[in-house]
Each structure stands twice: as structure tokens, then as C-alpha cells.
mmCIF file of C-alpha atoms and ligand atoms in Angstrom:
data_model
loop_
_atom_site.group_PDB
_atom_site.id
_atom_site.type_symbol
_atom_site.label_atom_id
_atom_site.label_comp_id
_atom_site.label_asym_id
_atom_site.label_seq_id
_atom_site.Cartn_x
_atom_site.Cartn_y
_atom_site.Cartn_z
ATOM 1 C CA UNK W 1 -0.389 0.373 0.065
ATOM 2 C CA UNK W 2 0.942 3.446 -1.093
ATOM 3 C CA UNK W 3 1.057 5.478 2.113
ATOM 4 C CA UNK W 4 0.260 8.994 2.540
ATOM 5 C CA UNK W 5 0.472 11.474 4.986
ATOM 6 C CA UNK W 6 -3.187 12.676 6.469
ATOM 7 C CA UNK W 7 -6.106 10.692 7.615
ATOM 8 C CA UNK W 8 -9.090 12.643 8.174
ATOM 9 C CA UNK W 9 -10.969 10.663 11.830
ATOM 10 C CA UNK W 10 -13.908 12.069 13.462
ATOM 11 C CA UNK W 11 -13.228 15.835 12.424
ATOM 12 C CA UNK W 12 -9.230 16.620 12.815
ATOM 13 C CA UNK W 13 -6.342 15.447 9.711
ATOM 14 C CA UNK W 14 -3.970 13.049 11.761
ATOM 15 C CA UNK W 15 -1.060 11.595 11.085
ATOM 16 C CA UNK W 16 -1.762 8.354 9.140
ATOM 17 C CA UNK W 17 0.680 6.057 11.328
ATOM 18 C CA UNK W 18 -1.091 8.425 14.559
ATOM 19 C CA UNK W 19 -4.394 7.329 12.855
ATOM 20 C CA UNK W 20 -5.361 4.521 14.782
ATOM 21 C CA UNK W 21 -8.397 2.847 16.712
ATOM 22 C CA UNK W 22 -8.924 0.513 20.286
ATOM 23 C CA UNK W 23 -8.857 -2.889 20.098
ATOM 24 C CA UNK W 24 -12.674 -2.899 21.596
ATOM 25 C CA UNK W 25 -13.724 -1.262 18.754
ATOM 26 C CA UNK W 26 -17.546 -2.326 18.078
ATOM 27 C CA UNK W 27 -17.165 -2.503 14.227
ATOM 28 C CA UNK W 28 -13.634 -4.324 14.383
ATOM 29 C CA UNK W 29 -15.196 -7.017 16.049
ATOM 30 C CA UNK W 30 -18.871 -7.406 14.822
ATOM 31 C CA UNK W 31 -18.253 -5.849 11.237
ATOM 32 C CA UNK W 32 -20.544 -2.592 11.829
ATOM 33 C CA UNK W 33 -19.471 0.171 9.474
ATOM 34 C CA UNK W 34 -20.636 1.458 6.369
ATOM 35 C CA UNK W 35 -18.456 2.780 3.761
ATOM 36 C CA UNK W 36 -17.692 3.727 0.294
ATOM 37 C CA UNK W 37 -14.687 3.832 -2.213
ATOM 38 C CA UNK W 38 -14.057 6.755 -4.149
ATOM 39 C CA UNK W 39 -11.570 8.026 -6.998
ATOM 40 C CA UNK W 40 -10.209 11.079 -7.799
ATOM 41 C CA UNK W 41 -8.460 11.477 -11.062
ATOM 42 C CA UNK W 42 -6.177 13.995 -12.564
ATOM 43 C CA UNK W 43 -7.948 16.448 -15.180
ATOM 44 C CA UNK W 44 -6.486 19.006 -16.993
ATOM 45 C CA UNK W 45 -7.750 21.672 -15.165
ATOM 46 C CA UNK W 46 -6.360 19.572 -12.103
ATOM 47 C CA UNK W 47 -7.546 17.000 -9.697
ATOM 48 C CA UNK W 48 -11.069 16.117 -9.674
ATOM 49 C CA UNK W 49 -13.284 13.026 -7.324
ATOM 50 C CA UNK W 50 -15.787 11.444 -9.606
ATOM 51 C CA UNK W 51 -19.331 11.248 -9.020
ATOM 52 C CA UNK W 52 -18.710 12.255 -5.380
ATOM 53 C CA UNK W 53 -22.339 13.131 -3.863
ATOM 54 C CA UNK W 54 -23.611 10.117 -5.524
ATOM 55 C CA UNK W 55 -21.067 8.330 -3.252
ATOM 56 C CA UNK W 56 -21.711 10.448 -0.398
ATOM 57 C CA UNK W 57 -25.240 9.860 -0.872
ATOM 58 C CA UNK W 58 -25.078 5.802 -1.066
ATOM 59 C CA UNK W 59 -22.316 5.847 2.204
ATOM 60 C CA UNK W 60 -25.456 7.836 3.780
ATOM 61 C CA UNK W 61 -28.185 5.489 2.882
ATOM 62 C CA UNK W 62 -26.086 2.561 3.719
ATOM 63 C CA UNK W 63 -26.172 3.945 7.380
ATOM 64 C CA UNK W 64 -30.038 4.278 6.766
ATOM 65 C CA UNK W 65 -30.291 0.838 6.512
ATOM 66 C CA UNK W 66 -28.697 -0.220 9.661
ATOM 67 C CA UNK W 67 -30.380 2.085 11.609
ATOM 68 C CA UNK W 68 -26.798 4.126 12.108
ATOM 69 C CA UNK W 69 -26.647 8.029 12.394
ATOM 70 C CA UNK W 70 -23.579 9.442 10.822
ATOM 71 C CA UNK W 71 -22.742 12.436 13.400
ATOM 72 C CA UNK W 72 -21.903 14.748 10.325
ATOM 73 C CA UNK W 73 -24.140 16.345 7.659
ATOM 74 C CA UNK W 74 -23.450 14.867 3.704
ATOM 75 C CA UNK W 75 -22.034 18.114 3.020
ATOM 76 C CA UNK W 76 -19.656 18.396 5.957
ATOM 77 C CA UNK W 77 -18.462 14.336 4.833
ATOM 78 C CA UNK W 78 -18.369 15.820 1.564
ATOM 79 C CA UNK W 79 -16.311 18.537 2.468
ATOM 80 C CA UNK W 80 -14.004 16.587 4.807
ATOM 81 C CA UNK W 81 -13.360 14.223 1.428
ATOM 82 C CA UNK W 82 -12.061 16.879 -0.888
ATOM 83 C CA UNK W 83 -9.905 18.035 2.522
ATOM 84 C CA UNK W 84 -8.476 14.566 2.863
ATOM 85 C CA UNK W 85 -7.417 14.445 -0.764
ATOM 86 C CA UNK W 86 -6.000 18.113 -0.991
ATOM 87 C CA UNK W 87 -3.860 17.865 2.194
ATOM 88 C CA UNK W 88 -2.174 15.122 0.991
ATOM 89 C CA UNK W 89 -1.485 16.512 -2.446
ATOM 90 C CA UNK W 90 -2.532 13.547 -4.327
ATOM 91 C CA UNK W 91 -3.662 14.449 -8.023
ATOM 92 C CA UNK W 92 -5.321 10.568 -8.632
ATOM 93 C CA UNK W 93 -5.766 8.934 -5.888
ATOM 94 C CA UNK W 94 -8.336 6.176 -4.103
ATOM 95 C CA UNK W 95 -10.619 7.642 -1.868
ATOM 96 C CA UNK W 96 -12.117 5.374 1.288
ATOM 97 C CA UNK W 97 -14.636 7.065 4.248
ATOM 98 C CA UNK W 98 -15.656 4.669 6.483
ATOM 99 C CA UNK W 99 -18.226 5.270 9.730
ATOM 100 C CA UNK W 100 -18.351 2.549 12.132
ATOM 101 C CA UNK W 101 -19.046 2.455 15.710
ATOM 102 C CA UNK W 102 -16.458 2.468 18.213
ATOM 103 C CA UNK W 103 -15.354 1.595 21.415
ATOM 104 C CA UNK W 104 -17.947 2.046 24.630
ATOM 105 C CA UNK W 105 -20.034 -1.195 24.278
ATOM 106 C CA UNK W 106 -19.566 -4.875 23.590
ATOM 107 C CA UNK W 107 -22.098 -7.215 22.572
ATOM 108 C CA UNK W 108 -24.552 -7.200 19.649
ATOM 109 C CA UNK W 109 -26.315 -4.348 20.141
ATOM 110 C CA UNK W 110 -24.162 -1.057 18.753
ATOM 111 C CA UNK W 111 -26.560 1.271 19.244
ATOM 112 C CA UNK W 112 -24.618 2.706 22.760
ATOM 113 C CA UNK W 113 -21.564 3.086 20.832
ATOM 114 C CA UNK W 114 -20.311 6.116 19.328
ATOM 115 C CA UNK W 115 -20.321 6.557 15.299
ATOM 116 C CA UNK W 116 -17.356 7.680 14.245
ATOM 117 C CA UNK W 117 -16.142 8.884 10.664
ATOM 118 C CA UNK W 118 -12.355 7.930 9.134
ATOM 119 C CA UNK W 119 -11.420 8.797 5.515
ATOM 120 C CA UNK W 120 -8.307 7.943 3.691
ATOM 121 C CA UNK W 121 -7.019 8.912 0.483
ATOM 122 C CA UNK W 122 -3.954 7.215 -1.242
ATOM 123 C CA UNK W 123 -2.638 6.308 -4.409
ATOM 124 C CA UNK W 124 -4.311 2.648 -5.534
ATOM 125 C CA UNK W 125 -3.435 2.064 -9.412
ATOM 126 C CA UNK W 126 -4.564 -0.996 -10.510
ATOM 127 C CA UNK W 127 -6.837 -3.260 -8.482
ATOM 128 C CA UNK W 128 -7.010 -6.612 -10.836
ATOM 129 C CA UNK W 129 -3.745 -6.522 -11.807
ATOM 130 C CA UNK W 130 -1.551 -4.601 -14.718
ATOM 131 C CA UNK W 131 -2.536 -6.300 -16.991
ATOM 132 C CA UNK W 132 -6.321 -6.555 -16.761
ATOM 133 C CA UNK W 133 -6.957 -3.495 -18.610
ATOM 134 C CA UNK W 134 -5.154 -4.684 -21.926
ATOM 135 C CA UNK W 135 -5.680 -8.714 -21.488
ATOM 136 C CA UNK W 136 -8.413 -8.659 -19.383
ATOM 137 C CA UNK W 137 -9.022 -10.952 -16.248
ATOM 138 C CA UNK W 138 -9.912 -15.075 -15.702
ATOM 139 C CA UNK W 139 -13.231 -15.253 -12.965
ATOM 140 C CA UNK W 140 -14.247 -18.241 -11.229
ATOM 141 C CA UNK W 141 -18.044 -19.096 -10.590
ATOM 142 C CA UNK W 142 -17.807 -18.971 -7.083
ATOM 143 C CA UNK W 143 -18.792 -22.100 -4.626
ATOM 144 C CA UNK W 144 -20.201 -19.043 -2.498
ATOM 145 C CA UNK W 145 -24.138 -17.459 -3.227
ATOM 146 C CA UNK W 146 -24.268 -13.831 -3.075
ATOM 147 C CA UNK W 147 -25.588 -13.071 0.512
ATOM 148 C CA UNK W 148 -29.574 -13.040 0.008
ATOM 149 C CA UNK W 149 -31.489 -10.013 0.682
ATOM 150 C CA UNK W 150 -33.475 -12.194 3.379
ATOM 151 C CA UNK W 151 -29.927 -12.412 5.745
ATOM 152 C CA UNK W 152 -28.120 -9.260 4.519
ATOM 153 C CA UNK W 153 -29.086 -6.294 2.643
ATOM 154 C CA UNK W 154 -26.829 -6.917 -0.394
ATOM 155 C CA UNK W 155 -27.165 -2.923 -1.628
ATOM 156 C CA UNK W 156 -25.993 -1.323 2.161
ATOM 157 C CA UNK W 157 -22.130 -1.255 1.311
ATOM 158 C CA UNK W 158 -21.932 -2.412 4.412
ATOM 159 C CA UNK W 159 -18.389 -4.012 6.105
ATOM 160 C CA UNK W 160 -20.039 -7.037 6.780
ATOM 161 C CA UNK W 161 -20.662 -7.974 2.959
ATOM 162 C CA UNK W 162 -17.749 -7.922 2.542
ATOM 163 C CA UNK W 163 -16.970 -11.383 4.269
ATOM 164 C CA UNK W 164 -18.949 -12.897 1.882
ATOM 165 C CA UNK W 165 -17.009 -11.378 -0.673
ATOM 166 C CA UNK W 166 -13.915 -12.226 0.313
ATOM 167 C CA UNK W 167 -14.430 -15.992 0.740
ATOM 168 C CA UNK W 168 -15.821 -15.661 -2.904
ATOM 169 C CA UNK W 169 -12.148 -13.664 -3.942
ATOM 170 C CA UNK W 170 -9.942 -16.277 -1.555
ATOM 171 C CA UNK W 171 -11.476 -19.597 -3.687
ATOM 172 C CA UNK W 172 -10.521 -17.828 -6.676
ATOM 173 C CA UNK W 173 -7.179 -16.752 -5.924
ATOM 174 C CA UNK W 174 -6.193 -20.237 -5.019
ATOM 175 C CA UNK W 175 -7.116 -21.365 -7.615
ATOM 176 C CA UNK W 176 -5.325 -19.427 -10.072
ATOM 177 C CA UNK W 177 -7.888 -17.147 -10.891
ATOM 178 C CA UNK W 178 -7.953 -13.674 -10.886
ATOM 179 C CA UNK W 179 -11.646 -12.670 -9.621
ATOM 180 C CA UNK W 180 -14.799 -14.391 -8.753
ATOM 181 C CA UNK W 181 -18.362 -14.133 -10.025
ATOM 182 C CA UNK W 182 -20.854 -14.859 -7.950
ATOM 183 C CA UNK W 183 -24.346 -16.465 -8.163
ATOM 184 C CA UNK W 184 -27.441 -15.467 -5.875
ATOM 185 C CA UNK W 185 -29.506 -18.083 -4.468
ATOM 186 C CA UNK W 186 -31.397 -18.422 -7.187
ATOM 187 C CA UNK W 187 -28.766 -19.808 -9.387
ATOM 188 C CA UNK W 188 -28.394 -16.637 -11.523
ATOM 189 C CA UNK W 189 -25.664 -14.428 -11.968
ATOM 190 C CA UNK W 190 -25.054 -11.499 -9.067
ATOM 191 C CA UNK W 191 -21.551 -10.087 -9.160
ATOM 192 C CA UNK W 192 -17.607 -10.055 -8.669
ATOM 193 C CA UNK W 193 -16.212 -10.032 -5.535
ATOM 194 C CA UNK W 194 -15.964 -6.315 -5.852
ATOM 195 C CA UNK W 195 -17.500 -5.396 -9.144
ATOM 196 C CA UNK W 196 -21.162 -5.377 -10.916
ATOM 197 C CA UNK W 197 -21.262 -7.630 -13.947
ATOM 198 C CA UNK W 198 -21.902 -7.112 -17.352
ATOM 199 C CA UNK W 199 -22.433 -9.123 -20.617
ATOM 200 C CA UNK W 200 -22.475 -8.598 -24.592
ATOM 201 C CA UNK W 201 -24.412 -10.986 -26.756
ATOM 202 C CA UNK W 202 -25.225 -10.144 -30.170
ATOM 203 C CA UNK W 203 -24.691 -6.723 -29.423
ATOM 204 C CA UNK W 204 -27.117 -6.095 -26.884
ATOM 205 C CA UNK W 205 -25.502 -5.217 -23.520
ATOM 206 C CA UNK W 206 -27.102 -6.140 -20.602
ATOM 207 C CA UNK W 207 -26.653 -6.695 -16.021
ATOM 208 C CA UNK W 208 -28.472 -8.393 -13.372
ATOM 209 C CA UNK W 209 -31.247 -6.052 -12.148
ATOM 210 C CA UNK W 210 -30.724 -4.827 -8.304
ATOM 211 C CA UNK W 211 -32.998 -7.292 -7.752
ATOM 212 C CA UNK W 212 -30.733 -10.176 -8.403
ATOM 213 C CA UNK W 213 -28.779 -9.174 -4.988
ATOM 214 C CA UNK W 214 -26.407 -6.719 -6.340
ATOM 215 C CA UNK W 215 -24.566 -3.467 -4.791
ATOM 216 C CA UNK W 216 -25.966 -0.407 -7.408
ATOM 217 C CA UNK W 217 -22.529 0.181 -8.614
ATOM 218 C CA UNK W 218 -21.927 3.997 -9.532
ATOM 219 C CA UNK W 219 -19.480 3.133 -12.269
ATOM 220 C CA UNK W 220 -22.879 0.417 -13.124
ATOM 221 C CA UNK W 221 -24.717 3.417 -13.419
ATOM 222 C CA UNK W 222 -21.893 5.271 -15.445
ATOM 223 C CA UNK W 223 -21.953 2.437 -17.889
ATOM 224 C CA UNK W 224 -25.404 2.167 -18.194
ATOM 225 C CA UNK W 225 -25.955 6.052 -19.196
ATOM 226 C CA UNK W 226 -23.161 5.347 -21.659
ATOM 227 C CA UNK W 227 -25.176 2.915 -23.593
ATOM 228 C CA UNK W 228 -27.355 5.309 -23.889
ATOM 229 C CA UNK W 229 -25.419 8.486 -24.841
ATOM 230 C CA UNK W 230 -23.098 6.759 -27.435
ATOM 231 C CA UNK W 231 -25.289 5.675 -29.250
ATOM 232 C CA UNK W 232 -26.170 2.003 -31.510
ATOM 233 C CA UNK W 233 -25.876 0.087 -28.163
ATOM 234 C CA UNK W 234 -28.957 -1.717 -27.013
ATOM 235 C CA UNK W 235 -29.337 -2.155 -22.996
ATOM 236 C CA UNK W 236 -31.142 -4.478 -20.729
ATOM 237 C CA UNK W 237 -31.526 -4.763 -17.168
ATOM 238 C CA UNK W 238 -32.088 -8.864 -16.899
ATOM 239 C CA UNK W 239 -31.037 -11.914 -15.021
ATOM 240 C CA UNK W 240 -28.331 -13.641 -16.460
ATOM 241 C CA UNK W 241 -27.621 -17.320 -15.832
ATOM 242 C CA UNK W 242 -24.373 -18.703 -15.209
ATOM 243 C CA UNK W 243 -24.504 -20.277 -19.047
ATOM 244 C CA UNK W 244 -24.935 -16.972 -20.990
ATOM 245 C CA UNK W 245 -21.761 -16.606 -19.001
ATOM 246 C CA UNK W 246 -20.166 -18.455 -21.157
ATOM 247 C CA UNK W 247 -21.605 -18.327 -24.056
ATOM 248 C CA UNK W 248 -21.251 -14.130 -24.165
ATOM 249 C CA UNK W 249 -19.774 -12.713 -26.738
ATOM 250 C CA UNK W 250 -18.526 -10.262 -24.359
ATOM 251 C CA UNK W 251 -18.074 -9.447 -20.591
ATOM 252 C CA UNK W 252 -16.784 -6.637 -18.539
ATOM 253 C CA UNK W 253 -16.574 -5.768 -14.791
ATOM 254 C CA UNK W 254 -16.740 -2.577 -13.471
ATOM 255 C CA UNK W 255 -16.301 -0.616 -10.508
ATOM 256 C CA UNK W 256 -14.531 2.313 -9.030
ATOM 257 C CA UNK W 257 -11.146 0.713 -8.259
ATOM 258 C CA UNK W 258 -11.353 -1.663 -10.961
ATOM 259 C CA UNK W 259 -12.700 1.027 -13.366
ATOM 260 C CA UNK W 260 -14.066 -1.129 -16.529
ATOM 261 C CA UNK W 261 -11.996 -4.138 -16.946
ATOM 262 C CA UNK W 262 -13.153 -7.267 -19.499
ATOM 263 C CA UNK W 263 -13.367 -10.705 -18.613
ATOM 264 C CA UNK W 264 -11.467 -12.654 -21.034
ATOM 265 C CA UNK W 265 -12.269 -16.311 -19.528
ATOM 266 C CA UNK W 266 -14.894 -18.129 -17.038
ATOM 267 C CA UNK W 267 -14.045 -21.443 -15.438
ATOM 268 C CA UNK W 268 -11.705 -22.148 -17.936
ATOM 269 C CA UNK W 269 -14.060 -20.615 -21.270
ATOM 270 C CA UNK W 270 -12.416 -18.346 -23.447
ATOM 271 C CA UNK W 271 -15.219 -15.493 -24.083
ATOM 272 C CA UNK W 272 -15.958 -14.705 -27.222
ATOM 273 C CA UNK W 273 -13.605 -14.404 -29.721
ATOM 274 C CA UNK W 274 -10.843 -12.331 -27.171
ATOM 275 C CA UNK W 275 -11.540 -9.332 -29.274
ATOM 276 C CA UNK W 276 -14.122 -6.392 -27.040
ATOM 277 C CA UNK W 277 -15.033 -4.031 -29.271
ATOM 278 C CA UNK W 278 -18.114 -2.832 -27.308
ATOM 279 C CA UNK W 279 -16.203 -3.047 -23.706
ATOM 280 C CA UNK W 280 -13.310 -1.425 -25.304
ATOM 281 C CA UNK W 281 -16.043 1.712 -26.504
ATOM 282 C CA UNK W 282 -17.247 2.071 -23.113
ATOM 283 C CA UNK W 283 -14.033 1.765 -21.388
ATOM 284 C CA UNK W 284 -12.464 4.220 -23.551
ATOM 285 C CA UNK W 285 -15.680 6.847 -22.948
ATOM 286 C CA UNK W 286 -15.178 6.115 -19.178
ATOM 287 C CA UNK W 287 -12.020 7.274 -19.448
ATOM 288 C CA UNK W 288 -12.154 10.585 -21.442
ATOM 289 C CA UNK W 289 -15.076 11.206 -18.748
ATOM 290 C CA UNK W 290 -13.292 10.649 -15.537
ATOM 291 C CA UNK W 291 -10.273 12.417 -17.028
ATOM 292 C CA UNK W 292 -12.453 15.232 -17.512
ATOM 293 C CA UNK W 293 -12.173 15.084 -21.293
ATOM 294 C CA UNK W 294 -15.929 14.857 -22.091
ATOM 295 C CA UNK W 295 -17.324 17.894 -21.044
ATOM 296 C CA UNK W 296 -20.596 16.882 -21.226
ATOM 297 C CA UNK W 297 -20.194 14.957 -18.165
ATOM 298 C CA UNK W 298 -18.430 17.726 -16.145
ATOM 299 C CA UNK W 299 -21.126 18.110 -13.858
ATOM 300 C CA UNK W 300 -20.178 14.651 -12.418
ATOM 301 C CA UNK W 301 -16.309 16.126 -11.267
ATOM 302 C CA UNK W 302 -15.733 17.901 -8.143
ATOM 303 C CA UNK W 303 -12.478 19.387 -8.418
ATOM 304 C CA UNK W 304 -10.270 19.276 -5.777
ATOM 305 C CA UNK W 305 -7.642 22.291 -4.901
ATOM 306 C CA UNK W 306 -4.857 20.030 -3.856
ATOM 307 C CA UNK W 307 -2.885 21.915 -1.085
ATOM 308 C CA UNK W 308 -0.045 20.198 0.029
ATOM 309 C CA UNK W 309 0.216 20.008 4.067
ATOM 310 C CA UNK W 310 3.372 19.002 5.959
ATOM 311 C CA UNK W 311 2.391 19.609 9.257
ATOM 312 C CA UNK W 312 -0.795 20.387 11.353
ATOM 313 C CA UNK W 313 -0.209 22.390 14.712
ATOM 314 C CA UNK W 314 -1.401 21.434 17.276
ATOM 315 C CA UNK W 315 -3.815 24.515 17.522
ATOM 316 C CA UNK W 316 -5.228 23.480 14.389
ATOM 317 C CA UNK W 317 -6.254 20.288 15.261
ATOM 318 C CA UNK W 318 -9.588 19.347 15.666
ATOM 319 C CA UNK W 319 -10.995 23.197 14.787
ATOM 320 C CA UNK W 320 -12.797 22.107 11.469
ATOM 321 C CA UNK W 321 -14.552 18.982 9.839
HETATM 322 N N1 LIG X 401 -20.245 -4.603 -6.478
HETATM 323 C C1 LIG X 401 -19.560 -4.559 -5.255
HETATM 324 C C2 LIG X 401 -19.520 -5.954 -4.522
HETATM 325 C C3 LIG X 401 -18.562 -3.892 -4.791
HETATM 326 O O1 LIG X 401 -17.355 -4.026 -4.065
HETATM 327 C C4 LIG X 401 -18.127 -3.168 -5.559
HETATM 328 C C5 LIG X 401 -16.970 -1.450 -5.481
HETATM 329 C C6 LIG X 401 -19.089 -2.894 -6.708
HETATM 330 C C7 LIG X 401 -19.650 -3.834 -7.080
HETATM 331 C C8 LIG X 401 -19.472 -1.774 -7.531
HETATM 332 O O2 LIG X 401 -19.734 0.003 -7.277
HETATM 333 P P1 LIG X 401 -19.234 0.989 -7.539
HETATM 334 O O3 LIG X 401 -17.732 1.346 -7.495
HETATM 335 O O4 LIG X 401 -20.129 2.155 -7.030
HETATM 336 O O5 LIG X 401 -18.889 1.496 -9.566
HETATM 337 N N2 LIG X 401 -16.258 -2.325 -4.586
HETATM 338 C C9 LIG X 401 -15.527 -1.233 -3.853
HETATM 339 C C10 LIG X 401 -14.519 -1.862 -3.268
HETATM 340 C C11 LIG X 401 -13.127 -2.102 -3.541
HETATM 341 C C12 LIG X 401 -12.328 -3.068 -2.823
HETATM 342 O O6 LIG X 401 -11.464 -3.882 -2.767
HETATM 343 O O7 LIG X 401 -12.271 -2.562 -1.401
HETATM 344 C C13 LIG X 401 -14.458 -0.178 -4.963
HETATM 345 O O8 LIG X 401 -14.941 -0.369 -5.942
HETATM 346 O O9 LIG X 401 -14.311 0.663 -4.687
#
């Protein structure tokens, strides 16, 4: 991990190495946290965060599902995110806000504990490997099923959901694959461990609906919008079966961390002919948007006035949100 300098913790910037939590932090034991994954990209007009309001809204919605009260307003969290990116002097980075139940009482009821918020930002370039974008990734359909909405809310981006995702990811990596694709309890395709999935067949682009138990990805939403805006691409939100994965002309994954990544193989079956013209078109459009080269989407970018901070005097600490 490429460490940066500052982490925002409950209202102030603290040194990366000093951003520590007590061992009996509730969320550490019971996974009572909600989080986001956001990216900041370099544009010709300086660094800009992609779809920041949508990410902040999703975090507050995740908290609402869990009856968690984030002790800051959306505006304060938004301001704290841009401040963290700016203070670290980063032009391209990944941003991780986390709201979690802190130290106080043990036991399953999280409500007596204080809700803390932390925000880290660091350089995180390739998520699925250096060659993923160029060569595509190899996926395994997991033996672990995606959590069902009757047990856990899959649309909340909660830390607890990622124990399920981690089991699938570990299994795929140990079997020599790059990523896991999870089916839902009905046996239909849900999503990858940290990405949504899209299929291209006979020129039609499709992705499973939210009811398949997927996280409503913001990259997914961006790609859906692009299928309309680019023209000549038909889009459908439909359930996808396991065998439809194998017989796709193209498959690709979408996520903030992974971007838009082609899938080259699933369970030993090569996908399509090994060329991905539709995926490539969407990848290029996505890259132009996030890097501010397509002005039509400039409202999706929140500029950050980078102002690297070297030290913070103790009197300045804790004074600002
Ligand atoms: N599904 C899951 C399960 C998921 O974790 C992500 C994001 C997505 C879909 C795509 O959502 P979006 O980023 O809004 O397009 N996964 C985040 C966490 C990755 C991590 O390892 O941590 C991410 O990409 O930031």
C-alpha cells in the first residue's frame, strides 16, 4: 500500500501512522461499519473526484439501512473528503470513507457506541493487476453464493457484506483465477467480489437488476447511461444465467477500484473471440469522462484544489470538519 500523509478522523486530519483505533472498537468485532470507495482523477484542470455526491448519498443510505446515525451532514462529509485529498497533495487517488461504531460497549447491540467517521486517500492504481485492462481477467464462478437479501441487505455497502466477498475472492485466487463471480440464491449471476458484471451478446449489453442482489454500482450506473448516450448500443437489465456467462461475446466488470475491466475467461471457457469491441468503446468513453476530457459530463467531477499540508499545529487540530 502506498501510504500518504493524512487521514481524516472525526473532524481533524491526523498523521497516517497515528490514525489508530482501540482494540475493542465495535466494528472491528462485529463488522458494524458502512463505507465507500471513491476515485479522484487527474484532469487538465487539476484533480477531480468522480461522482462524489452519489458516493456520499450511498454511504448515508447504507447507514440508514443499519439505523446508524452519521454524526456529520452530507455537506460536512463531502467537504472532509475533498479536504483529505487536497491535504495529501494527491492528484490521482482512491478515497475510503468509513463510518463505524466505535469503542464503548461490547455485545451485539451497536447503538450505545459512538459512530466515528474516518477518511483515507492514497494512490491505488491497478486493482485487478497491471495487465487486466489490456488482456482481460480470468474469473471463477464461486461456490459461495452472494448474500441473500433475506439475510443481509446487499445494497448497503457495509463492511459485513465483504466477508462473503472475501470468501469468494480467496477461493478464486487459490484456484489460480483473478476474480470471483458470485451467483445469487436463485442460481443467477449477481456480481463479482468487488465489481458489477455486464454481458455483451449479439450487440446487446445487459447487466443483472438490483433485485439479483447486487450493489447498485456507480460505475454500473455510468455505463448504463453511456449505452444510451453513445448510440447504437441496446441495453437491458435482465437476469443472467451461469451458462449465459460462458456463451457471451464479451463480458466486463465495473467498479470504482477496478474501473471497466474485460473478462477473458470464465471457468476455463474463453469468452467470445478474445476481442472486445463494445467493451473497449465503453472503456474509452469512461476513461475520457473520468479524466475530464468529455465536457458533456463535467457535472460528474468535483474539482479539488490540492494544497499539500506538511504539518498541522496541535492548535489547528480538531478545529475544522
Ligand atoms: N459490487 C461490489 C460488491 C462492490 O464492492 C463494488 C465496489 C461494486 C459492485 C461497484 O460499485 P461502484 O464502485 O459504485 O461502481 N467495490 C469497491 C471496493 C473495492 C475494495 O476492494 O475495497 C470499489 O470498487 O471501490
